PDB file of C-alpha atoms in Angstrom:
ATOM      1  CA  GLN A   1     131.710  66.281  49.705  1.00 94.00           C
ATOM      2  CA  VAL A   2     128.398  65.493  51.287  1.00 96.00           C
ATOM      3  CA  GLN A   3     125.431  67.301  49.762  1.00 97.00           C
ATOM      4  CA  LEU A   4     121.827  67.186  50.870  1.00 98.00           C
ATOM      5  CA  VAL A   5     119.133  68.811  48.757  1.00 98.00           C
ATOM      6  CA  GLU A   6     115.615  69.159  50.118  1.00 98.00           C
ATOM      7  CA  SER A   7     112.536  69.793  48.018  1.00 98.00           C
ATOM      8  CA  GLY A   8     108.773  69.574  48.225  1.00 98.00           C
ATOM      9  CA  GLY A   9     108.024  72.527  50.431  1.00 98.00           C
ATOM     10  CA  GLY A  10     105.391  75.092  49.608  1.00 98.00           C
ATOM     11  CA  LEU A  11     102.210  76.781  50.720  1.00 98.00           C
ATOM     12  CA  VAL A  12      99.381  74.614  51.993  1.00 98.00           C
ATOM     13  CA  GLN A  13      96.200  75.246  53.929  1.00 98.00           C
ATOM     14  CA  ALA A  14      95.767  73.946  57.450  1.00 98.00           C
ATOM     15  CA  GLY A  15      94.783  70.311  57.337  1.00 98.00           C
ATOM     16  CA  GLY A  16      96.603  69.767  54.068  1.00 98.00           C
ATOM     17  CA  SER A  17      99.537  67.543  53.212  1.00 98.00           C
ATOM     18  CA  LEU A  18     103.012  67.852  51.771  1.00 98.00           C
ATOM     19  CA  ARG A  19     105.735  65.345  50.990  1.00 98.00           C
ATOM     20  CA  LEU A  20     109.290  66.508  51.445  1.00 98.00           C
ATOM     21  CA  SER A  21     112.236  64.824  49.762  1.00 98.00           C
ATOM     22  CA  CYS A  22     115.937  64.964  50.489  1.00 98.00           C
ATOM     23  CA  VAL A  23     118.467  63.636  47.994  1.00 98.00           C
ATOM     24  CA  ALA A  24     121.903  62.869  49.356  1.00 98.00           C
ATOM     25  CA  SER A  25     125.258  62.535  47.630  1.00 97.00           C
ATOM     26  CA  GLY A  26     128.868  62.140  48.655  1.00 96.00           C
ATOM     27  CA  LEU A  27     128.195  59.572  51.354  1.00 94.00           C
ATOM     28  CA  THR A  28     127.239  55.940  51.778  1.00 94.00           C
ATOM     29  CA  PHE A  29     123.568  56.724  52.077  1.00 95.00           C
ATOM     30  CA  SER A  30     122.503  53.136  52.637  1.00 94.00           C
ATOM     31  CA  ARG A  31     124.537  53.102  55.859  1.00 95.00           C
ATOM     32  CA  SER A  32     123.428  56.498  57.145  1.00 95.00           C
ATOM     33  CA  THR A  33     120.740  57.357  59.642  1.00 96.00           C
ATOM     34  CA  MET A  34     118.844  60.372  58.395  1.00 98.00           C
ATOM     35  CA  GLY A  35     116.886  62.986  60.276  1.00 98.00           C
ATOM     36  CA  TRP A  36     114.448  65.795  59.631  1.00 98.00           C
ATOM     37  CA  PHE A  37     114.449  68.986  61.672  1.00 98.00           C
ATOM     38  CA  ARG A  38     112.549  72.245  61.380  1.00 98.00           C
ATOM     39  CA  GLN A  39     113.061  75.832  62.396  1.00 98.00           C
ATOM     40  CA  ALA A  40     110.253  78.321  62.699  1.00 97.00           C
ATOM     41  CA  PRO A  41     110.906  82.068  62.588  1.00 93.00           C
ATOM     42  CA  GLY A  42     112.343  83.258  65.871  1.00 95.00           C
ATOM     43  CA  LYS A  43     112.627  79.759  67.276  1.00 97.00           C
ATOM     44  CA  GLU A  44     115.354  77.194  67.679  1.00 97.00           C
ATOM     45  CA  ARG A  45     115.674  74.300  65.300  1.00 97.00           C
ATOM     46  CA  GLU A  46     113.832  71.253  66.581  1.00 98.00           C
ATOM     47  CA  PHE A  47     113.846  67.536  65.916  1.00 98.00           C
ATOM     48  CA  VAL A  48     111.046  66.142  63.780  1.00 98.00           C
ATOM     49  CA  ALA A  49     111.948  62.545  62.893  1.00 98.00           C
ATOM     50  CA  TYR A  50     114.750  60.125  62.108  1.00 98.00           C
ATOM     51  CA  ILE A  51     115.090  56.836  60.283  1.00 97.00           C
ATOM     52  CA  THR A  52     117.917  54.339  60.586  1.00 96.00           C
ATOM     53  CA  TRP A  53     119.946  53.083  57.654  1.00 94.00           C
ATOM     54  CA  ASN A  54     117.644  50.212  56.773  1.00 92.00           C
ATOM     55  CA  GLY A  55     114.400  51.791  57.913  1.00 90.00           C
ATOM     56  CA  GLY A  56     114.285  49.411  60.834  1.00 92.00           C
ATOM     57  CA  ARG A  57     113.855  52.135  63.410  1.00 96.00           C
ATOM     58  CA  THR A  58     112.011  55.420  63.183  1.00 97.00           C
ATOM     59  CA  ALA A  59     111.303  58.055  65.794  1.00 97.00           C
ATOM     60  CA  TYR A  60     109.155  61.160  65.873  1.00 98.00           C
ATOM     61  CA  ALA A  61     108.673  64.271  67.921  1.00 98.00           C
ATOM     62  CA  ASP A  62     105.563  63.974  70.049  1.00 98.00           C
ATOM     63  CA  SER A  63     103.994  66.890  68.207  1.00 98.00           C
ATOM     64  CA  VAL A  64     104.054  65.112  64.829  1.00 98.00           C
ATOM     65  CA  ARG A  65     103.610  61.464  65.744  1.00 98.00           C
ATOM     66  CA  GLY A  66     100.631  59.996  63.941  1.00 98.00           C
ATOM     67  CA  ARG A  67     100.597  62.730  61.297  1.00 98.00           C
ATOM     68  CA  PHE A  68     104.114  62.626  59.812  1.00 98.00           C
ATOM     69  CA  THR A  69     105.863  59.609  58.309  1.00 98.00           C
ATOM     70  CA  ILE A  70     109.552  59.355  57.534  1.00 98.00           C
ATOM     71  CA  SER A  71     110.709  56.840  54.929  1.00 98.00           C
ATOM     72  CA  ARG A  72     113.633  56.212  52.610  1.00 98.00           C
ATOM     73  CA  GLU A  73     114.639  54.701  49.302  1.00 98.00           C
ATOM     74  CA  ASN A  74     118.281  53.697  49.495  1.00 97.00           C
ATOM     75  CA  ALA A  75     118.391  52.942  45.771  1.00 97.00           C
ATOM     76  CA  LYS A  76     117.612  56.620  45.149  1.00 98.00           C
ATOM     77  CA  ASN A  77     119.678  58.062  48.011  1.00 98.00           C
ATOM     78  CA  THR A  78     116.486  59.754  49.150  1.00 98.00           C
ATOM     79  CA  VAL A  79     114.692  60.245  52.438  1.00 98.00           C
ATOM     80  CA  TYR A  80     111.103  61.473  52.598  1.00 98.00           C
ATOM     81  CA  LEU A  81     108.859  63.166  55.102  1.00 98.00           C
ATOM     82  CA  GLN A  82     105.146  62.776  54.483  1.00 98.00           C
ATOM     83  CA  MET A  83     103.286  65.437  56.435  1.00 98.00           C
ATOM     84  CA  ASN A  84      99.543  65.195  56.899  1.00 98.00           C
ATOM     85  CA  ASN A  85      97.034  67.384  58.720  1.00 98.00           C
ATOM     86  CA  LEU A  86      99.468  70.273  58.815  1.00 98.00           C
ATOM     87  CA  LYS A  87      98.957  73.086  61.312  1.00 98.00           C
ATOM     88  CA  PRO A  88      99.782  76.795  60.929  1.00 97.00           C
ATOM     89  CA  GLU A  89     102.274  76.561  63.794  1.00 97.00           C
ATOM     90  CA  GLU A  90     104.257  74.092  61.698  1.00 98.00           C
ATOM     91  CA  THR A  91     105.264  76.818  59.297  1.00 98.00           C
ATOM     92  CA  ALA A  92     109.039  76.508  59.216  1.00 98.00           C
ATOM     93  CA  THR A  93     112.089  75.705  57.182  1.00 98.00           C
ATOM     94  CA  TYR A  94     112.538  71.945  57.122  1.00 98.00           C
ATOM     95  CA  TYR A  95     116.020  70.448  56.993  1.00 98.00           C
ATOM     96  CA  CYS A  96     117.336  66.967  56.443  1.00 98.00           C
ATOM     97  CA  ALA A  97     120.568  65.887  58.059  1.00 98.00           C
ATOM     98  CA  VAL A  98     122.968  62.963  58.405  1.00 97.00           C
ATOM     99  CA  LEU A  99     123.543  61.439  61.816  1.00 95.00           C
ATOM    100  CA  ARG A 100     127.095  60.900  63.020  1.00 88.00           C
ATOM    101  CA  SER A 101     127.751  57.174  62.827  1.00 85.00           C
ATOM    102  CA  SER A 102     128.953  56.809  66.413  1.00 85.00           C
ATOM    103  CA  THR A 103     125.786  58.249  67.954  1.00 87.00           C
ATOM    104  CA  ILE A 104     124.072  56.196  70.623  1.00 88.00           C
ATOM    105  CA  LEU A 105     120.323  55.668  70.566  1.00 87.00           C
ATOM    106  CA  SER A 106     119.529  58.107  73.344  1.00 87.00           C
ATOM    107  CA  GLU A 107     121.205  60.940  71.460  1.00 93.00           C
ATOM    108  CA  MET A 108     119.694  60.414  68.028  1.00 94.00           C
ATOM    109  CA  ARG A 109     117.192  63.259  68.465  1.00 95.00           C
ATOM    110  CA  SER A 110     119.934  65.747  69.272  1.00 94.00           C
ATOM    111  CA  GLU A 111     120.743  68.335  66.643  1.00 96.00           C
ATOM    112  CA  SER A 112     124.373  68.371  67.738  1.00 94.00           C
ATOM    113  CA  ARG A 113     124.803  64.746  66.663  1.00 96.00           C
ATOM    114  CA  TYR A 114     124.063  65.506  63.025  1.00 96.00           C
ATOM    115  CA  ASP A 115     127.095  66.362  60.937  1.00 94.00           C
ATOM    116  CA  TYR A 116     125.732  67.362  57.544  1.00 97.00           C
ATOM    117  CA  TRP A 117     122.754  69.521  56.717  1.00 98.00           C
ATOM    118  CA  GLY A 118     120.832  70.613  53.672  1.00 97.00           C
ATOM    119  CA  HIS A 119     119.829  74.202  53.004  1.00 97.00           C
ATOM    120  CA  GLY A 120     116.223  73.506  53.860  1.00 98.00           C
ATOM    121  CA  THR A 121     112.853  73.788  52.187  1.00 98.00           C
ATOM    122  CA  GLN A 122     110.204  76.262  53.293  1.00 98.00           C
ATOM    123  CA  VAL A 123     106.816  74.993  54.438  1.00 98.00           C
ATOM    124  CA  THR A 124     104.082  77.550  54.991  1.00 98.00           C
ATOM    125  CA  VAL A 125     100.746  76.496  56.440  1.00 98.00           C
ATOM    126  CA  SER A 126      97.965  79.038  56.144  1.00 98.00           C
ATOM    127  CA  PRO A 127      95.053  79.111  58.616  1.00 95.00           C
TER     128      PRO A 127
END
């Protein structure tokens, strides 16, 4: 079965950086578009970024563009999220997910189009 395991979360001061990793198994990772989402306490889960199977296309939420970078290493079945200049309001559980293969471009930011999810990694940004 598909398994996604996130790591790299932790406590960081505002303005600091973290690099999240997500290792996937049970799927053809090199053919999968991968996404990162986050959910803050009391809020709905929201899109952060995605990267297509070969890294040829990436997309970001407006709130993180220019500060976060999504990347992947297909040889390691791993997708990364480099987060710089973190803000306290970005305290959340961060999840990686696998996009359904039939998804059209305009729907690739939609949570409902992602079929498999990890358990998440907690990111806490102190003021």
